[in-house]
């Protein structure tokens, strides 16, 4: 059966929003990042808008230059467990690193949340960007893993986790009171894994969920990261700032997925968007300017000086261009810069815009304006092969999410591009993904 292709939507939830000055808005709740009732309302709003996913990012270290909304916030797996009881349909995706935890712990945590939510959990797999420069020292090490090492380790890590998630076949638990047989021992499987990075015996002490196991989400941007995404990702998060770049990425990545013997239609690319919505374009640009004006130049330059330790920013202003600051051809020590440098070289943005690019709050012109303009952009990107859906990274919350749900989603629904109701209960059902088979389950005998 051919499934109907519809836009996938995910809401990126981070305190008062992606813009670093969002907490200063008069209507903002500065303590939002540790207010569970606030997050419950965000998730209910996204569920009202029939979003596929509520997405929680993470970081394992901070410093004085970190985004305000990550300085004081919940651990995301704990948070989605709490949010599972405040929602009934929407998928709940939490970020967790393969670099600073053991596979058994992580497998158990995520499958527990998947069971608690009745099959709505997802794992955003990261190897950890070390933006603060002190992540390793929080875990007893002197230096952060080199990027290729991180992804090589991550591949084995994910293989171990998926193996543990298959410890129990789906009909292993008999609960037969009469015979006294609680489970079928033939349907319990030990992993017996021992390779380069991990030695894990198994089995895991929790069974598969209604969707089999959590959906795997990834956002690798380096060459190693893209290969990893193509090999394991079921939902892939990307940020491209114009249609041409997004379309080229989409085509190339889908081909890479196919090179691993996977069906490209079973991997969904969500492009990150930070729309600013208002009744007119003039009002939308005024909203954006209010946010920009609340961000002190000293904060921007302080962040960039910490990010680009090779450059002395003391003589620059936020209106200094990337070329003037020497960023265009910079061989930065920070590997995160690789994904931004092509855009910066082409556009030669101001340092204020460079800052917005790096922290993920950059609002492109085609995403600043009326609900109809935003919907037109999403429709073009979706229908013309630049995205399977979008990660809404609202500059300010809760208003940015509410405006999108109340004003943009109905337009997409009217155009037949997005669901009007959920048709299933699990995250895999929302996305149109099959329940993954258990590697140990008995195969049907071949027909003669």
mmCIF file of N, CA and C in Angstrom, residues 202-259:
data_model
loop_
_atom_site.group_PDB
_atom_site.id
_atom_site.type_symbol
_atom_site.label_atom_id
_atom_site.label_comp_id
_atom_site.label_asym_id
_atom_site.label_seq_id
_atom_site.Cartn_x
_atom_site.Cartn_y
_atom_site.Cartn_z
ATOM 1 N N UNK A 202 23.999 -8.531 28.534
ATOM 2 C CA UNK A 202 22.561 -8.601 28.394
ATOM 3 C C UNK A 202 22.008 -9.762 29.206
ATOM 4 N N UNK A 203 20.705 -9.986 29.222
ATOM 5 C CA UNK A 203 19.672 -9.259 28.494
ATOM 6 C C UNK A 203 19.237 -7.987 29.230
ATOM 7 N N UNK A 204 18.448 -7.176 28.551
ATOM 8 C CA UNK A 204 17.858 -5.992 29.143
ATOM 9 C C UNK A 204 16.635 -6.407 29.953
ATOM 10 N N UNK A 205 16.424 -5.744 31.087
ATOM 11 C CA UNK A 205 15.317 -6.148 31.961
ATOM 12 C C UNK A 205 14.057 -5.330 31.720
ATOM 13 N N UNK A 206 13.715 -5.149 30.447
ATOM 14 C CA UNK A 206 12.434 -4.550 30.078
ATOM 15 C C UNK A 206 12.113 -4.961 28.647
ATOM 16 N N UNK A 207 10.841 -5.224 28.394
ATOM 17 C CA UNK A 207 10.423 -5.743 27.089
ATOM 18 C C UNK A 207 10.211 -4.635 26.078
ATOM 19 N N UNK A 208 10.113 -5.025 24.817
ATOM 20 C CA UNK A 208 9.828 -4.080 23.735
ATOM 21 C C UNK A 208 8.473 -3.405 23.950
ATOM 22 N N UNK A 209 8.349 -2.232 23.350
ATOM 23 C CA UNK A 209 7.162 -1.399 23.543
ATOM 24 C C UNK A 209 6.143 -1.641 22.432
ATOM 25 N N UNK A 210 4.964 -0.984 22.484
ATOM 26 C CA UNK A 210 3.978 -1.132 21.404
ATOM 27 C C UNK A 210 4.504 -0.739 20.026
ATOM 28 N N UNK A 211 5.553 0.108 19.953
ATOM 29 C CA UNK A 211 6.114 0.443 18.645
ATOM 30 C C UNK A 211 7.436 -0.303 18.390
ATOM 31 N N UNK A 212 7.704 -1.328 19.197
ATOM 32 C CA UNK A 212 8.932 -2.093 19.054
ATOM 33 C C UNK A 212 10.030 -1.485 19.896
ATOM 34 N N UNK A 213 10.532 -0.347 19.473
ATOM 35 C CA UNK A 213 11.500 0.408 20.263
ATOM 36 C C UNK A 213 11.484 1.862 19.812
ATOM 37 N N UNK A 214 12.103 2.775 20.558
ATOM 38 C CA UNK A 214 12.057 4.198 20.214
ATOM 39 C C UNK A 214 12.544 4.494 18.801
ATOM 40 N N UNK A 215 11.977 5.539 18.214
ATOM 41 C CA UNK A 215 12.413 6.028 16.907
ATOM 42 C C UNK A 215 13.790 6.671 17.066
ATOM 43 N N UNK A 216 14.664 6.446 16.078
ATOM 44 C CA UNK A 216 16.028 6.967 16.123
ATOM 45 C C UNK A 216 16.119 8.258 15.313
ATOM 46 N N UNK A 217 16.516 9.323 15.998
ATOM 47 C CA UNK A 217 16.629 10.654 15.396
ATOM 48 C C UNK A 217 18.101 11.046 15.376
ATOM 49 N N UNK A 218 18.529 11.747 14.325
ATOM 50 C CA UNK A 218 19.943 12.116 14.223
ATOM 51 C C UNK A 218 20.090 13.444 13.498
ATOM 52 N N UNK A 219 21.235 14.112 13.741
ATOM 53 C CA UNK A 219 21.440 15.429 13.134
ATOM 54 C C UNK A 219 22.906 15.666 12.802
ATOM 55 N N UNK A 220 23.614 14.629 12.381
ATOM 56 C CA UNK A 220 25.034 14.783 12.072
ATOM 57 C C UNK A 220 25.259 15.675 10.863
ATOM 58 N N UNK A 221 26.236 16.571 10.936
ATOM 59 C CA UNK A 221 26.512 17.493 9.838
ATOM 60 C C UNK A 221 27.883 17.287 9.211
ATOM 61 N N UNK A 222 28.834 16.758 9.971
ATOM 62 C CA UNK A 222 30.147 16.471 9.411
ATOM 63 C C UNK A 222 30.033 15.281 8.461
ATOM 64 N N UNK A 223 31.104 14.989 7.741
ATOM 65 C CA UNK A 223 31.091 13.825 6.852
ATOM 66 C C UNK A 223 30.812 12.553 7.640
ATOM 67 N N UNK A 224 31.479 12.411 8.797
ATOM 68 C CA UNK A 224 31.249 11.232 9.639
ATOM 69 C C UNK A 224 29.824 11.224 10.169
ATOM 70 N N UNK A 225 29.315 12.408 10.522
ATOM 71 C CA UNK A 225 27.963 12.498 11.046
ATOM 72 C C UNK A 225 26.909 12.145 10.022
ATOM 73 N N UNK A 226 27.119 12.591 8.790
ATOM 74 C CA UNK A 226 26.151 12.281 7.737
ATOM 75 C C UNK A 226 26.118 10.791 7.436
ATOM 76 N N UNK A 227 27.263 10.161 7.402
ATOM 77 C CA UNK A 227 27.300 8.715 7.159
ATOM 78 C C UNK A 227 26.574 7.975 8.282
ATOM 79 N N UNK A 228 26.806 8.420 9.496
ATOM 80 C CA UNK A 228 26.136 7.809 10.643
ATOM 81 C C UNK A 228 24.623 7.995 10.544
ATOM 82 N N UNK A 229 24.182 9.217 10.204
ATOM 83 C CA UNK A 229 22.754 9.478 10.038
ATOM 84 C C UNK A 229 22.149 8.587 8.974
ATOM 85 N N UNK A 230 22.843 8.454 7.850
ATOM 86 C CA UNK A 230 22.324 7.649 6.742
ATOM 87 C C UNK A 230 22.231 6.177 7.121
ATOM 88 N N UNK A 231 23.111 5.742 8.001
ATOM 89 C CA UNK A 231 23.122 4.333 8.409
ATOM 90 C C UNK A 231 22.045 4.015 9.438
ATOM 91 N N UNK A 232 21.794 4.922 10.407
ATOM 92 C CA UNK A 232 20.911 4.564 11.519
ATOM 93 C C UNK A 232 19.680 5.440 11.670
ATOM 94 N N UNK A 233 19.694 6.673 11.151
ATOM 95 C CA UNK A 233 18.616 7.607 11.431
ATOM 96 C C UNK A 233 17.295 7.235 10.779
ATOM 97 N N UNK A 234 16.216 7.452 11.501
ATOM 98 C CA UNK A 234 14.874 7.311 10.938
ATOM 99 C C UNK A 234 14.239 8.681 10.729
ATOM 100 N N UNK A 235 14.611 9.629 11.570
ATOM 101 C CA UNK A 235 14.289 11.049 11.390
ATOM 102 C C UNK A 235 15.610 11.800 11.460
ATOM 103 N N UNK A 236 15.849 12.677 10.494
ATOM 104 C CA UNK A 236 17.113 13.406 10.431
ATOM 105 C C UNK A 236 16.823 14.897 10.464
ATOM 106 N N UNK A 237 17.474 15.586 11.372
ATOM 107 C CA UNK A 237 17.275 17.017 11.603
ATOM 108 C C UNK A 237 18.415 17.775 10.931
ATOM 109 N N UNK A 238 18.063 18.711 10.036
ATOM 110 C CA UNK A 238 19.069 19.502 9.324
ATOM 111 C C UNK A 238 18.654 20.965 9.356
ATOM 112 N N UNK A 239 19.616 21.838 9.144
ATOM 113 C CA UNK A 239 19.310 23.266 9.019
ATOM 114 C C UNK A 239 20.016 23.798 7.774
ATOM 115 N N UNK A 240 19.236 24.120 6.757
ATOM 116 C CA UNK A 240 19.762 24.741 5.541
ATOM 117 C C UNK A 240 19.015 26.060 5.359
ATOM 118 N N UNK A 241 19.754 27.101 4.971
ATOM 119 C CA UNK A 241 19.183 28.432 5.038
ATOM 120 C C UNK A 241 18.578 28.930 3.731
ATOM 121 N N UNK A 242 18.646 28.139 2.672
ATOM 122 C CA UNK A 242 17.933 28.505 1.448
ATOM 123 C C UNK A 242 17.476 27.241 0.742
ATOM 124 N N UNK A 243 16.553 27.415 -0.179
ATOM 125 C CA UNK A 243 15.914 26.281 -0.843
ATOM 126 C C UNK A 243 16.924 25.443 -1.622
ATOM 127 N N UNK A 244 17.830 26.098 -2.333
ATOM 128 C CA UNK A 244 18.778 25.365 -3.176
ATOM 129 C C UNK A 244 19.666 24.451 -2.334
ATOM 130 N N UNK A 245 20.201 24.969 -1.225
ATOM 131 C CA UNK A 245 21.045 24.144 -0.353
ATOM 132 C C UNK A 245 20.249 22.994 0.244
ATOM 133 N N UNK A 246 18.999 23.283 0.646
ATOM 134 C CA UNK A 246 18.164 22.248 1.257
ATOM 135 C C UNK A 246 17.841 21.138 0.254
ATOM 136 N N UNK A 247 17.544 21.523 -0.977
ATOM 137 C CA UNK A 247 17.211 20.522 -1.993
ATOM 138 C C UNK A 247 18.418 19.664 -2.343
ATOM 139 N N UNK A 248 19.580 20.297 -2.472
ATOM 140 C CA UNK A 248 20.794 19.545 -2.775
ATOM 141 C C UNK A 248 21.113 18.562 -1.654
ATOM 142 N N UNK A 249 20.993 19.025 -0.416
ATOM 143 C CA UNK A 249 21.231 18.151 0.734
ATOM 144 C C UNK A 249 20.251 16.983 0.733
ATOM 145 N N UNK A 250 18.981 17.286 0.484
ATOM 146 C CA UNK A 250 17.934 16.260 0.495
ATOM 147 C C UNK A 250 18.254 15.141 -0.503
ATOM 148 N N UNK A 251 18.592 15.529 -1.708
ATOM 149 C CA UNK A 251 18.872 14.544 -2.755
ATOM 150 C C UNK A 251 20.117 13.728 -2.430
ATOM 151 N N UNK A 252 21.165 14.411 -1.999
ATOM 152 C CA UNK A 252 22.410 13.707 -1.699
ATOM 153 C C UNK A 252 22.244 12.764 -0.509
ATOM 154 N N UNK A 253 21.523 13.220 0.506
ATOM 155 C CA UNK A 253 21.369 12.390 1.690
ATOM 156 C C UNK A 253 20.508 11.165 1.412
ATOM 157 N N UNK A 254 19.440 11.334 0.657
ATOM 158 C CA UNK A 254 18.595 10.189 0.333
ATOM 159 C C UNK A 254 19.377 9.137 -0.459
ATOM 160 N N UNK A 255 20.265 9.587 -1.336
ATOM 161 C CA UNK A 255 21.112 8.656 -2.074
ATOM 162 C C UNK A 255 22.049 7.914 -1.124
ATOM 163 N N UNK A 256 22.553 8.644 -0.129
ATOM 164 C CA UNK A 256 23.442 8.005 0.843
ATOM 165 C C UNK A 256 22.691 6.967 1.671
ATOM 166 N N UNK A 257 21.446 7.264 2.020
ATOM 167 C CA UNK A 257 20.617 6.286 2.734
ATOM 168 C C UNK A 257 20.474 5.014 1.903
ATOM 169 N N UNK A 258 20.193 5.189 0.615
ATOM 170 C CA UNK A 258 20.033 4.035 -0.280
ATOM 171 C C UNK A 258 21.315 3.227 -0.390
ATOM 172 N N UNK A 259 22.468 3.884 -0.286
ATOM 173 C CA UNK A 259 23.752 3.175 -0.402
ATOM 174 C C UNK A 259 23.967 2.191 0.745
#
